mmCIF file of C-alpha atoms in Angstrom:
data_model
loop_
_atom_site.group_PDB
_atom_site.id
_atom_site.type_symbol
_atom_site.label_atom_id
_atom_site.label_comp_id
_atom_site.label_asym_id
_atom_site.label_seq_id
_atom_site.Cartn_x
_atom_site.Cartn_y
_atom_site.Cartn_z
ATOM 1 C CA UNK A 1 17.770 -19.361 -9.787
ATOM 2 C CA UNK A 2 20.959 -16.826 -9.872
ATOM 3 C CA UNK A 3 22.744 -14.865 -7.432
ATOM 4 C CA UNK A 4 21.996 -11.372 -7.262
ATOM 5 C CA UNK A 5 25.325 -9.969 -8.145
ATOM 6 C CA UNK A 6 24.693 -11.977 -11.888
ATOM 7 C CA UNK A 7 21.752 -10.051 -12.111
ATOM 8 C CA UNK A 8 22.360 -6.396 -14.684
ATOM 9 C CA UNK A 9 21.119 -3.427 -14.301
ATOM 10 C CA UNK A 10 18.700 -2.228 -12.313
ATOM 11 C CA UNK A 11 16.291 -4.105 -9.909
ATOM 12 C CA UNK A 12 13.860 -4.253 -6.690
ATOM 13 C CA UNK A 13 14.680 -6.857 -4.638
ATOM 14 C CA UNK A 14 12.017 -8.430 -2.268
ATOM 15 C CA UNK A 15 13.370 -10.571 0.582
ATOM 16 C CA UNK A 16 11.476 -13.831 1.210
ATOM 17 C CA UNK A 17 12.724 -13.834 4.843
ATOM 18 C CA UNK A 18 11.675 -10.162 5.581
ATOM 19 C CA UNK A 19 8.311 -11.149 3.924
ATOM 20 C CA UNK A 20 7.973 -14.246 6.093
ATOM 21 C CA UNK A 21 8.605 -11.992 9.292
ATOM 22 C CA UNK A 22 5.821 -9.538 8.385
ATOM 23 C CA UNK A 23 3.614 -12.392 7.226
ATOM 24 C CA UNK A 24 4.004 -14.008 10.773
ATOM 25 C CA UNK A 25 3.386 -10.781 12.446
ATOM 26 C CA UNK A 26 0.360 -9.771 10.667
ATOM 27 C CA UNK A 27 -1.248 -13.645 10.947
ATOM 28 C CA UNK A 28 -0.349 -12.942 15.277
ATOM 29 C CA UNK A 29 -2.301 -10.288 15.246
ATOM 30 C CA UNK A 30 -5.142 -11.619 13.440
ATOM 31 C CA UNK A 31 -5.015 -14.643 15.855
ATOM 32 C CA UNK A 32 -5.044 -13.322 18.842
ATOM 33 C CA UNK A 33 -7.468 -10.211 18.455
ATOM 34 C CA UNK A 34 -9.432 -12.373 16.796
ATOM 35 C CA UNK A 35 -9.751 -10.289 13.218
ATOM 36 C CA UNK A 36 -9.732 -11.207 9.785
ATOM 37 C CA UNK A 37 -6.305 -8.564 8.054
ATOM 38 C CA UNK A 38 -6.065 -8.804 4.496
ATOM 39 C CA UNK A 39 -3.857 -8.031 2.069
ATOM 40 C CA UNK A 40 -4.338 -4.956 0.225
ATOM 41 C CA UNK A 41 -3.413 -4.449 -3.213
ATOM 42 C CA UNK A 42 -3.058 -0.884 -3.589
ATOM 43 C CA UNK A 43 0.383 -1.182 -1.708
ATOM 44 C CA UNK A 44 1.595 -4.434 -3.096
ATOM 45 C CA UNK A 45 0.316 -6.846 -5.896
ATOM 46 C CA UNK A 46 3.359 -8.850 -6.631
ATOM 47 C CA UNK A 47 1.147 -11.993 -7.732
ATOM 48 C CA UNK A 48 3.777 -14.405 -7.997
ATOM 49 C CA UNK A 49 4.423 -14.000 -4.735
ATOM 50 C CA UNK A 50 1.038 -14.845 -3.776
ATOM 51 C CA UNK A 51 1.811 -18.341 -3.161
ATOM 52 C CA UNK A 52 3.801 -16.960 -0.028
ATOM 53 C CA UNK A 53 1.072 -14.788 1.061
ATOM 54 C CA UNK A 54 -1.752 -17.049 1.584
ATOM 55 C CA UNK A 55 0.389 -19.775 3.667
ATOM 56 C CA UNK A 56 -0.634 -16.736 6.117
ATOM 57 C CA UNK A 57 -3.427 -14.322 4.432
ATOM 58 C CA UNK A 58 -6.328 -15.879 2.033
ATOM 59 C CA UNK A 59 -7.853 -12.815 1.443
ATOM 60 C CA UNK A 60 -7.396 -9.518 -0.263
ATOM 61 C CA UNK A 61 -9.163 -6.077 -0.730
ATOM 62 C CA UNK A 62 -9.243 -4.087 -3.914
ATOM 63 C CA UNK A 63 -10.197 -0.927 -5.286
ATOM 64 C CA UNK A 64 -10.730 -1.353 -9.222
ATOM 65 C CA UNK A 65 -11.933 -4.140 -11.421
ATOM 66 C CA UNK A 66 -8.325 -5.062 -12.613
ATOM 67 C CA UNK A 67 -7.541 -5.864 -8.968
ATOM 68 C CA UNK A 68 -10.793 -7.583 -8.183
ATOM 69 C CA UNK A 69 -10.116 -9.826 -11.100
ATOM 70 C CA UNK A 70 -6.523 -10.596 -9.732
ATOM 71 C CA UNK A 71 -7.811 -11.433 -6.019
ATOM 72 C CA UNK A 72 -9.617 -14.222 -8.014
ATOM 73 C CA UNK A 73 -7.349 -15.667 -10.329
ATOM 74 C CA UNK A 74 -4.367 -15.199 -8.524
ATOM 75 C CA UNK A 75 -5.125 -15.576 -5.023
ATOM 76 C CA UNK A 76 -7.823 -18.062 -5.728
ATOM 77 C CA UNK A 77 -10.315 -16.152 -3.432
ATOM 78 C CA UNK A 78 -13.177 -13.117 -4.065
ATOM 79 C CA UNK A 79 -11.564 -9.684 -2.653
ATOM 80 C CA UNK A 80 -13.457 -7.346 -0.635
ATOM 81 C CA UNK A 81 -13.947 -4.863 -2.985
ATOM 82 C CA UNK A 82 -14.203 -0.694 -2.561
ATOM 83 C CA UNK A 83 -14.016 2.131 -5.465
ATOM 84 C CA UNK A 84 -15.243 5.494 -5.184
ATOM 85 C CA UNK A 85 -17.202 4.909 -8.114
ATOM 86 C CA UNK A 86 -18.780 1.966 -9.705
ATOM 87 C CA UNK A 87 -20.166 2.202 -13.355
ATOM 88 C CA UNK A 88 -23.293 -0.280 -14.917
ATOM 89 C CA UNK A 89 -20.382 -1.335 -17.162
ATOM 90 C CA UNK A 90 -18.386 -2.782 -14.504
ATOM 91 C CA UNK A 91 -20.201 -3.397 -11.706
ATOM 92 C CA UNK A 92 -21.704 -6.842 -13.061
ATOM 93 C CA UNK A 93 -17.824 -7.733 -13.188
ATOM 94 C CA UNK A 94 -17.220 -6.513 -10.176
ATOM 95 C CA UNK A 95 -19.470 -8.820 -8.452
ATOM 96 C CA UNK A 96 -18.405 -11.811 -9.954
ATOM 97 C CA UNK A 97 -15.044 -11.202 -8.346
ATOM 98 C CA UNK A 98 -16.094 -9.950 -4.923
ATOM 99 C CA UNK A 99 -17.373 -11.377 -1.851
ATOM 100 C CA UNK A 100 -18.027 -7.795 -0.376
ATOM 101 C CA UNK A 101 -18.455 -4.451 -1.972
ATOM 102 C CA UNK A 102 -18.426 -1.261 -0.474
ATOM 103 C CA UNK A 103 -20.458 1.616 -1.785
ATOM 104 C CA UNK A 104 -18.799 5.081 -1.298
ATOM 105 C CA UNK A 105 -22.246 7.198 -1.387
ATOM 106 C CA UNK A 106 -25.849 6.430 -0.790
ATOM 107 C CA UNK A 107 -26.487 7.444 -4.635
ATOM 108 C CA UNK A 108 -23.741 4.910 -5.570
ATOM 109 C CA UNK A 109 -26.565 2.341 -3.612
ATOM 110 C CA UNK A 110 -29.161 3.877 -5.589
ATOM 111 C CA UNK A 111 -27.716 3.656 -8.921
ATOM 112 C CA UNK A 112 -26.466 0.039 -8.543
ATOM 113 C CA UNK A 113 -29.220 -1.182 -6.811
ATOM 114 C CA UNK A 114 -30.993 -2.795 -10.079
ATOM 115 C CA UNK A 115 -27.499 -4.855 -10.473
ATOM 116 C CA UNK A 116 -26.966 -6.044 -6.880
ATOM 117 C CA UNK A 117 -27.112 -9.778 -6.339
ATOM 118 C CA UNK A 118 -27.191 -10.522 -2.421
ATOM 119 C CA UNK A 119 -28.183 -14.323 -3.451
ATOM 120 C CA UNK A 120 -24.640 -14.672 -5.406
ATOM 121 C CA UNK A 121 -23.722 -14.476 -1.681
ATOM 122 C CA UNK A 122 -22.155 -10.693 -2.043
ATOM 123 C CA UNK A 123 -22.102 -9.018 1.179
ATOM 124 C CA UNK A 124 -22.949 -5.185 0.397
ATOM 125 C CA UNK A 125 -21.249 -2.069 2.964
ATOM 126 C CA UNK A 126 -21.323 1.337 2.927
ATOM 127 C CA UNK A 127 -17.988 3.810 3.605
ATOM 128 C CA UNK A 128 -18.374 6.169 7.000
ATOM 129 C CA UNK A 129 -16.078 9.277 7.144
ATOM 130 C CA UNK A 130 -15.118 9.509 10.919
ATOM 131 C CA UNK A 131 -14.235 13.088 9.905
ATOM 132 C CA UNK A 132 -10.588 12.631 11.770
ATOM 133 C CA UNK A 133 -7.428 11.632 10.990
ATOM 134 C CA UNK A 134 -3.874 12.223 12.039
ATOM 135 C CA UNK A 135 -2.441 11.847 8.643
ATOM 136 C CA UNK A 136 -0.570 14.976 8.100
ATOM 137 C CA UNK A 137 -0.065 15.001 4.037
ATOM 138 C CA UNK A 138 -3.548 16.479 2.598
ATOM 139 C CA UNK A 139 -2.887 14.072 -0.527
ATOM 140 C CA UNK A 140 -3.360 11.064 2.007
ATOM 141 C CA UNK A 141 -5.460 12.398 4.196
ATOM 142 C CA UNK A 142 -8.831 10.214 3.445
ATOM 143 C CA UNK A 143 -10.868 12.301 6.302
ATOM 144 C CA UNK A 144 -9.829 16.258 5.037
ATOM 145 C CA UNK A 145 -12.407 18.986 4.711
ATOM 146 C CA UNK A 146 -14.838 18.018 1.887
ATOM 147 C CA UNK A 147 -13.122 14.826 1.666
ATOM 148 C CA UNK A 148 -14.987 12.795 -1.643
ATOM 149 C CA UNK A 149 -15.290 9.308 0.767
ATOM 150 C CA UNK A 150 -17.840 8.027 2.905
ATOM 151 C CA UNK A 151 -20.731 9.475 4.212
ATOM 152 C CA UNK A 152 -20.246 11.877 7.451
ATOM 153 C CA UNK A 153 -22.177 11.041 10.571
ATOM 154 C CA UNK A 154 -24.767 13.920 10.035
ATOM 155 C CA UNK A 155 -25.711 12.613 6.343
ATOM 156 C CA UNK A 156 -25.869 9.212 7.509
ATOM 157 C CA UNK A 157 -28.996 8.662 9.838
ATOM 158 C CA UNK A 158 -29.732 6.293 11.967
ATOM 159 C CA UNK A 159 -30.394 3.128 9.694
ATOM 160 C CA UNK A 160 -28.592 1.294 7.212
ATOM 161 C CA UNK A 161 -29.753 1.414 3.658
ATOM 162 C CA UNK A 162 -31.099 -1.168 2.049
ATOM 163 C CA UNK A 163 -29.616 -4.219 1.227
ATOM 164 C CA UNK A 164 -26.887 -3.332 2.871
ATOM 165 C CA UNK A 165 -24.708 -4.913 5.828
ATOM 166 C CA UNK A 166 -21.511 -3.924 6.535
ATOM 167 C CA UNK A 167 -19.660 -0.633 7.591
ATOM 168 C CA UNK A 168 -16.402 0.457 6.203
ATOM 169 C CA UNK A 169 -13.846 3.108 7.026
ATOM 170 C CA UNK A 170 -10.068 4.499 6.528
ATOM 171 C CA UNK A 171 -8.698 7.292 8.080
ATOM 172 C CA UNK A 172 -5.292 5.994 8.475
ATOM 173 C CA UNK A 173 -1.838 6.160 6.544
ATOM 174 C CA UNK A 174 1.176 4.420 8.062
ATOM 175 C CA UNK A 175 -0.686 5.346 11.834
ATOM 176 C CA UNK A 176 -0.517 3.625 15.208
ATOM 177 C CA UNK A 177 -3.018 1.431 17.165
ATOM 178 C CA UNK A 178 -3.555 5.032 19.271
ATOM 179 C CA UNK A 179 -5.143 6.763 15.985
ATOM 180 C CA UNK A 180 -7.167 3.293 15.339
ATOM 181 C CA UNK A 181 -8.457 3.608 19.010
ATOM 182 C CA UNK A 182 -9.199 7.155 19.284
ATOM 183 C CA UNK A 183 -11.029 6.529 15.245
ATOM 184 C CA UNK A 184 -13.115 3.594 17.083
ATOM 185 C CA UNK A 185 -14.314 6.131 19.977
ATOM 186 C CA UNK A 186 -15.718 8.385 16.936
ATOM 187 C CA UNK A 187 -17.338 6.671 15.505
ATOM 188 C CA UNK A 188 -19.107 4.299 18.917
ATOM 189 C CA UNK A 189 -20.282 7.870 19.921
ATOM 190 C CA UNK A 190 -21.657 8.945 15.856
ATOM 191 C CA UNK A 191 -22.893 5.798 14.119
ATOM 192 C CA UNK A 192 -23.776 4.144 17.155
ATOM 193 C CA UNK A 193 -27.387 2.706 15.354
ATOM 194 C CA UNK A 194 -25.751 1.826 12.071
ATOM 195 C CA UNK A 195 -22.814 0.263 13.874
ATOM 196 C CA UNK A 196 -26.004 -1.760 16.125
ATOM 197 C CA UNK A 197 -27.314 -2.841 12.534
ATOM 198 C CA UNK A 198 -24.269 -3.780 10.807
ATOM 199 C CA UNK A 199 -22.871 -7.573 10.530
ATOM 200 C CA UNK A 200 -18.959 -6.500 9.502
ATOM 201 C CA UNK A 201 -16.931 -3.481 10.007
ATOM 202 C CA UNK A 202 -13.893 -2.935 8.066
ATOM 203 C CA UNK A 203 -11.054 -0.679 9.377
ATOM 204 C CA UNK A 204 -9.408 -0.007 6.658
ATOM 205 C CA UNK A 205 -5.978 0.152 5.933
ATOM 206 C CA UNK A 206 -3.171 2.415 7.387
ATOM 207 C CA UNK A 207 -2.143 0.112 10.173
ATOM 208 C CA UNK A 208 1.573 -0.018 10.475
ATOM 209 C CA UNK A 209 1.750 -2.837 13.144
ATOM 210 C CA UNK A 210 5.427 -4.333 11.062
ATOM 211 C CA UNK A 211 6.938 -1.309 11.289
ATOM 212 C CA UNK A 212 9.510 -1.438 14.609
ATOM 213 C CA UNK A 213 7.974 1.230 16.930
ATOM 214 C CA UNK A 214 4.214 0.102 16.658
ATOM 215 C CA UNK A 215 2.350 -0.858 19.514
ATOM 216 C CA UNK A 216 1.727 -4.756 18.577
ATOM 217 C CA UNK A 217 0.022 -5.323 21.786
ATOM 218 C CA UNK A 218 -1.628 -2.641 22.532
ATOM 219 C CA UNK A 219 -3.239 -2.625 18.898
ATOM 220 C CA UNK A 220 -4.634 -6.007 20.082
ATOM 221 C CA UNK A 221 -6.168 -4.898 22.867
ATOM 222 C CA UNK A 222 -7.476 -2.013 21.057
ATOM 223 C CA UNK A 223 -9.189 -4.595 18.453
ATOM 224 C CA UNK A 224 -10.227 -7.182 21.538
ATOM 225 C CA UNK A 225 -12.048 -4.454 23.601
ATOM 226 C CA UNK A 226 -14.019 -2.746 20.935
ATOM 227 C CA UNK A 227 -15.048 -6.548 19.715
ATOM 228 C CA UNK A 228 -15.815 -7.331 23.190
ATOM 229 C CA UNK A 229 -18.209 -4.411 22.965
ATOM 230 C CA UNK A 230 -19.744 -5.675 19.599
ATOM 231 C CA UNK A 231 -19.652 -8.938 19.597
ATOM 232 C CA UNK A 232 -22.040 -9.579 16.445
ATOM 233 C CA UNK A 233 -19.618 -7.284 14.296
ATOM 234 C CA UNK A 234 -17.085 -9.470 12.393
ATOM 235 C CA UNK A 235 -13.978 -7.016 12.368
ATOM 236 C CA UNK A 236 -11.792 -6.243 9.272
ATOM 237 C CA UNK A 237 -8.239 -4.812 8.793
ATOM 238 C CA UNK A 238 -7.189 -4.371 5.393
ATOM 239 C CA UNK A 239 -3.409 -3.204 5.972
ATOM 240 C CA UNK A 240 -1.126 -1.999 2.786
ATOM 241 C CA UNK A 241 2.537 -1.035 4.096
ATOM 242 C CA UNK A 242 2.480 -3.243 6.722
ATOM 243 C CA UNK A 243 2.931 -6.325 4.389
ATOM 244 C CA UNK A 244 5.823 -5.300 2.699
ATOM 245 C CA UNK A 245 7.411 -2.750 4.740
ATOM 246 C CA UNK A 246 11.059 -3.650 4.802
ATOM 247 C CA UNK A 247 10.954 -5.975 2.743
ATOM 248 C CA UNK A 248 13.618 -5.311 -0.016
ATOM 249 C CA UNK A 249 15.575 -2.833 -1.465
ATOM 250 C CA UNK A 250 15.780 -1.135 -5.132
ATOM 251 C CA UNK A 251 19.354 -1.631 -6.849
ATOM 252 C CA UNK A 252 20.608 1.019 -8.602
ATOM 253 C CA UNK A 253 24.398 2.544 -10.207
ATOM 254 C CA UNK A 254 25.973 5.700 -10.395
ATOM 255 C CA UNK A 255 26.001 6.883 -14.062
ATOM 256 C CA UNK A 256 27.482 10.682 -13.459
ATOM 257 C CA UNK A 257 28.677 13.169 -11.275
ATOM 258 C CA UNK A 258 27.869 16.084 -11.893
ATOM 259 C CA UNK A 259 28.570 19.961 -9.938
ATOM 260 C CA UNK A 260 27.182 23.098 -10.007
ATOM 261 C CA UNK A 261 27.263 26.208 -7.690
ATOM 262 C CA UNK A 262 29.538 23.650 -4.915
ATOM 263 C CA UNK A 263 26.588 21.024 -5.105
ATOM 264 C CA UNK A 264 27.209 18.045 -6.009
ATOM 265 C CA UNK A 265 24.586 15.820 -7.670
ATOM 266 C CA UNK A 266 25.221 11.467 -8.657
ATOM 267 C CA UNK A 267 23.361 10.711 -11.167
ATOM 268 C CA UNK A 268 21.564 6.994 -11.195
ATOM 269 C CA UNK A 269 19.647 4.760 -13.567
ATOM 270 C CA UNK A 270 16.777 4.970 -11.592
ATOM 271 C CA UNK A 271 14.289 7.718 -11.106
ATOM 272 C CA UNK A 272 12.405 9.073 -8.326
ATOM 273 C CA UNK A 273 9.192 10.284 -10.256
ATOM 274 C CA UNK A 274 9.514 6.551 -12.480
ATOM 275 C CA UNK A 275 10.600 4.423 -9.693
ATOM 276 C CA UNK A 276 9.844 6.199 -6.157
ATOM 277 C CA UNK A 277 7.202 8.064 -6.340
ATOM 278 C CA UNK A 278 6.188 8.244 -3.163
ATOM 279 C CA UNK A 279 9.301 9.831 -2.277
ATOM 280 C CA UNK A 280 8.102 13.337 -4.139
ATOM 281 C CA UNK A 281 4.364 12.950 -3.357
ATOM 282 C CA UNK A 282 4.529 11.986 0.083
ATOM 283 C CA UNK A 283 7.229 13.709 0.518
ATOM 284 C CA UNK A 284 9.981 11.720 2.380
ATOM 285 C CA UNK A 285 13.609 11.008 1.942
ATOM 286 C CA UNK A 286 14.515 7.139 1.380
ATOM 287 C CA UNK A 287 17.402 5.377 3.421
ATOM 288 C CA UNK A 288 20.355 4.535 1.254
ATOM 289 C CA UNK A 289 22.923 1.890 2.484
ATOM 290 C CA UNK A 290 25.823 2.783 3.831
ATOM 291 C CA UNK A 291 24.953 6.226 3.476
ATOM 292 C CA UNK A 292 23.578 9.059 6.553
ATOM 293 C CA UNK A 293 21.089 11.750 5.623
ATOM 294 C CA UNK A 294 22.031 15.210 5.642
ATOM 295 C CA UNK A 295 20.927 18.757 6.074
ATOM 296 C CA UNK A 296 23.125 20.552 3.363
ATOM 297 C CA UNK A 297 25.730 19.920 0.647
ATOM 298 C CA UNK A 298 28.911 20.067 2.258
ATOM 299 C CA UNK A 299 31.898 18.763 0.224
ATOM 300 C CA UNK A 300 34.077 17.386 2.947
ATOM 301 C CA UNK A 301 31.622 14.822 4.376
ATOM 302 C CA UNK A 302 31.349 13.564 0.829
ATOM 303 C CA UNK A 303 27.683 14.867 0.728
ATOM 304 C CA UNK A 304 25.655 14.177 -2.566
ATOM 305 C CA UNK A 305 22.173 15.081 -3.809
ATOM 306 C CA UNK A 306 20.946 12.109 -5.833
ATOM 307 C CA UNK A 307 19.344 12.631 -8.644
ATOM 308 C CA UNK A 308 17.126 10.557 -11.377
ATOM 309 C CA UNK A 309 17.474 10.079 -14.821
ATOM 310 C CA UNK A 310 14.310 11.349 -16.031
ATOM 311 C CA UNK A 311 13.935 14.881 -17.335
ATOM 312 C CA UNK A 312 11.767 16.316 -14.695
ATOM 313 C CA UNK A 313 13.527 18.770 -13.179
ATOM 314 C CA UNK A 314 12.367 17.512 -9.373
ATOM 315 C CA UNK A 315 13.777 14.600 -10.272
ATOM 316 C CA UNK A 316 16.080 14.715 -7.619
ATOM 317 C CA UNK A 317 16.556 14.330 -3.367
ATOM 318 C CA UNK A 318 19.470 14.781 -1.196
ATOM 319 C CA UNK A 319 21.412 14.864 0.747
ATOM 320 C CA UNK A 320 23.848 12.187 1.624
ATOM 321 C CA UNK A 321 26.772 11.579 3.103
ATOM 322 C CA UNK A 322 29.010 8.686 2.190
ATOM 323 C CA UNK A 323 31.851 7.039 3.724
ATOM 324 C CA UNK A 324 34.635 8.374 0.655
ATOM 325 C CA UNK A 325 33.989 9.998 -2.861
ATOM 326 C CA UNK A 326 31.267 8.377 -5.409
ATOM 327 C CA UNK A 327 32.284 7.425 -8.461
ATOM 328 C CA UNK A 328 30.571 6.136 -11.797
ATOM 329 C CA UNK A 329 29.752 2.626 -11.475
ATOM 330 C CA UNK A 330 29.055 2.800 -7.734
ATOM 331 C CA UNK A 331 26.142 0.851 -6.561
ATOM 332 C CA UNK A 332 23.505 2.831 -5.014
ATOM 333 C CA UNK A 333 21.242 1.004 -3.033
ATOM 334 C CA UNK A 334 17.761 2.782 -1.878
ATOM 335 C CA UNK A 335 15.920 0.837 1.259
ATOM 336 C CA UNK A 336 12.657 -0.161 1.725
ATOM 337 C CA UNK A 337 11.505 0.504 -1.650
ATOM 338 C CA UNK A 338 9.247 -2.662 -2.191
ATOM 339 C CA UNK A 339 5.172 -1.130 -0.589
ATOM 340 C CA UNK A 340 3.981 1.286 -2.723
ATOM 341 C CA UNK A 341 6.588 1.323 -5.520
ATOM 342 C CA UNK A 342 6.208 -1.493 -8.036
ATOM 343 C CA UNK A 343 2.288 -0.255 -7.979
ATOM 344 C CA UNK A 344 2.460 2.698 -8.677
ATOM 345 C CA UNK A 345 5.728 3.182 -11.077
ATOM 346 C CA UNK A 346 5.355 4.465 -14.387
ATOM 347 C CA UNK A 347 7.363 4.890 -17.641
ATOM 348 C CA UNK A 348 7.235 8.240 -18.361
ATOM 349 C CA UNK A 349 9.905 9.247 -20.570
ATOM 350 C CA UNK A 350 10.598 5.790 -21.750
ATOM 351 C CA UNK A 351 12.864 5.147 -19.034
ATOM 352 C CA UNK A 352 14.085 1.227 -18.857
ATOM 353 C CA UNK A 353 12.096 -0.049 -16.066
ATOM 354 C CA UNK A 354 14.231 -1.988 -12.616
ATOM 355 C CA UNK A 355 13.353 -5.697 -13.021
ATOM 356 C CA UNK A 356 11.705 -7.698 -10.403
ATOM 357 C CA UNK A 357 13.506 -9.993 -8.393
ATOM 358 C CA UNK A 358 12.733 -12.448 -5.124
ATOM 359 C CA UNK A 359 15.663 -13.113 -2.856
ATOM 360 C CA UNK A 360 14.540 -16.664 -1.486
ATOM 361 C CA UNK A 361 15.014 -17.505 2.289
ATOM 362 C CA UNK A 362 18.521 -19.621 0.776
ATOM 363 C CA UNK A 363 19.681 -16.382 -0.618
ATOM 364 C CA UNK A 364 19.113 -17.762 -3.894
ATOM 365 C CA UNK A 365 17.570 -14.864 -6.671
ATOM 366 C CA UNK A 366 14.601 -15.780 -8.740
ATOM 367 C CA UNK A 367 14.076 -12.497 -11.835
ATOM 368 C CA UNK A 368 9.790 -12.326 -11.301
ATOM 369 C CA UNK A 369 9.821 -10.088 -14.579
ATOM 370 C CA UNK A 370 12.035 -7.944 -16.742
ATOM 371 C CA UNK A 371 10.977 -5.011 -18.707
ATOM 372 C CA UNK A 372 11.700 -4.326 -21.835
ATOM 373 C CA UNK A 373 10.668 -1.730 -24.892
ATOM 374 C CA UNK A 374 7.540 -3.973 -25.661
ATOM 375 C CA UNK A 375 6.210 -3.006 -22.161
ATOM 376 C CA UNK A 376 6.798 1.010 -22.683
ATOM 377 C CA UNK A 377 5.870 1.256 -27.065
ATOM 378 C CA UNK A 378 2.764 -0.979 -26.214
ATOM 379 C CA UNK A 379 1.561 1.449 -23.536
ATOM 380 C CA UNK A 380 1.426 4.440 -26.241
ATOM 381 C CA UNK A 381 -0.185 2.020 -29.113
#
C-alpha cells in the first residue's frame, strides 16, 4: 500500500468508496424489484476487484470464451453467456463455463444443437430484436436497420425452439428506466407466445440506474409491474456502465505545449485512441478536473485542445478552459474514465500503457498491475 502521489507516471485510479456506492445501489434495486443484475464484463473486468463485487453481485454475463472462463475462475460462479457467434471449437468450452447461453440466430441453435448439454444443467435462450431503441450513435445502436442480433418479431413465430428456455434482449446504451419500459411494451404486444413459453428473460444491459439523473424508483416499478404480469419469468439485468460509472479517474501530465494558427494544443502521456477510446467512437468529450468545457480556442480564458501522444492525427479533443496557463509537468486529470476504458485500451504504437491502481475506502493506493514492454513486444510475437 502507497499513496497515490508516490505513484509515477501515468495511471487509472478506481475508488473503492465510489465502487461501494454503485455496488449498494445496484444490489437496492435488485432487492426490491425483485431481479437478479449482474455484472457485465464488456464494461469492466477488473478481476482483482472481484472480491468487492460479489459482497453485492455473484454473477456475471459474458460475451466470448476468454470472459466465460474468467466468470469461473475469478468470480467463482458460471456467467450467463451471449456471442453472436459460437464455433464447434469453442462451444464445448463455452458450456463448461456457463450456466446460460444465448443463441443469437435460430441457425446458431441448429448448428450447436449436436453439442448442447441441458443435463450439465445449462439453461439455453435465444436473442429477440425489439426493433427500437433510443440509442442515438449507429455504432451502439444494437436495434438499427439490418441490425446482425436477435431475431425480429416477424422471423420469430409463435414457439420457442427447441431446447430452448429463456429470452434475451438489449436495446439499450447508457438509457433510462423510460426506454426499458417503453422496450417491455414491444415486445408484451410482439413475442407475446414466446414470452408465455419462456422461464427467464434477460434485459440486457444499458441501464444507467448509478448515474445521478436516473429514475431509481421508477425503474423499479417498471421491473415490479411487468413481473407482476409474468410471474413465471425470472427477470435479468445485465448492466455495464452502471457498475463503474464514476468510479475513478485516469492520471495523466502535460508533456508539451504546443501552437499553431492561435490554437493551442497540451500535449499528455496519455492517448485518447490508446487510453479513451470511447471518447472518439462514441463520440463525447471527458470531464477534466478543475477544468470547464468550451466551444472554441480562445487564448484569454486559457483555453486548450488536449491532445494524445499517439500519432493518429485525431488523436486529440478540446476544448478547455483552465483556471491560469498550463505548463509542462501539469497534472491532467480526465474523470470518469474507469467503464469501458481498461477493456477496451490498446497499444497501438507502443505507447507505455497507465497502470492500474485501487484507491481503498482509507485512501490508501494498492498498484493492481503495471505495464511494461513485455506486455506490448509479446502482443506482436
Amino acid at each position: 500500500m502507497t499513496d497515490l502521489n508516490k505513484i509515477t507516471g501515468p495511471c487509472y485510479v478506481l475508488e473503492e468508496k465510489l465502487l461501494r456506492r454503485n455496488l449498494e445501489l445496484i444490489s437496492y434495486v435488485a432487492q426490491n424489484a425483485g431481479v437478479e443484475i449482474i455484472l457485465a464484463f464488456k464494461a469492466y473486468a477488473l478481476w482483482k476487484t472481484f472480491p468487492i463485487i460479489t459482497q453485492y453481485v455473484p454473477h456475471s454475463t459474458a460475451s466470448s470464451i476468454h470472459e466465460a472462463r474468467l466468470a469461473y475462475e475469478e468470480m467463482g460462479a458460471k456467467a450467463h453467456t451471449f456471442s453472436p457467434g459460437y464455433t464447434q471449437d469453442n462451444f464445448p468450452l463455452i458450456q463448461r463455463w456457463s450456466s446460460h447461453i444465448t443463441f443469437n440466430s435460430f441457425s446458431q441453435i441448429e448448428q450447436m444443437r449436436p453439442l448442447m448439454s441441458p443435463n450439465d444443467g445449462i439453461s439455453y435462450g435465444i436473442r429477440i430484436n425489439p426493433e427500437y431503441s433510443a440509442v442515438e450513435t449507429d455504432l451502439y445502436n444494437p436495434c438499427s436497420p439490418g441490425s446482425r442480433f436477435g431475431v425480429p418479431a416477424a422471423e420469430f413465430g409463435d414457439h420457442l425452439p427447441q431446447g430452448v428456455e429463456g429470452l434475451h434482449f438489449h436495446s439499450l446504451c447508457e438509457g433510462t428506466s423510460y426506454d426499458l419500459e417503453k422496450t417491455l411494451e414491444l415486445i408484451e404486444n410482439n413475442f407475446a407466445r414466446p414470452l408465455a413459453e419462456a422461464k427467464w428473460l434477460n434485459m440486457g444491459g444499458g441501464h444507467l440506474m448509478t448515474r445521478k439523473d436516473y429514475n431509481v424508483e421508477h425503474l423499479i416499478e417498471v421491473l415490479r409491474s411487468f413481473k407482476n404480469r409474468h410471474p413465471h419469468l425470472h427477470l435479468i439485468l445485465e448492466p455495464g456502465s452502471a457498475f463503474a460509472w464514476q468510479t475513478g479517474f485516469l492520471r495523466s501530465s502535460v508533456i508539451d505545449i504546443v501552437t499553431h494558427h492561435g490554437i493551442a494544443t497540451a500535449i499528455v502521456d496519455v492517448s485518447f485512441t490508446c487510453h479513451m477510446p470511447d471518447c472518439l467512437e462514441m463520440p463525447y468529450q471527458p470531464a477534466i478536473r478543475g477544468a470547464v468545457s468550451a466551444e472554441e480556442h480562445r487564448p484569454d480564458k486559457n483555453t486548450y485542445r488536449i491532445g494524445g501522444n499517439s500519432c493518429l492525427s485525431g488523436d486529440f479533443i478540446g476544448y478547455w478552459e483552465f483556471d491560469k496557463p498550463l505548463a509542462i509537468g501539469d497534472e491532467i486529470i480526465f474523470e470518469d474514465m474507469i467503464h469501458y476504458t481498461t477493456v477496451k485500451t490498446n497499444m497501438f504504437n507502443g505507447i507505455p500503457h497507465p497502470s492500474i491502481v485501487l484507491q481503498h475506502t482509507d485512501g490508501s493506493c494498492e498498484v493492481l498491475r503495471e505495464y511494461g514492454y513485455d506486455d506490448y513486444k509479446y502482443r506482436m510475437d
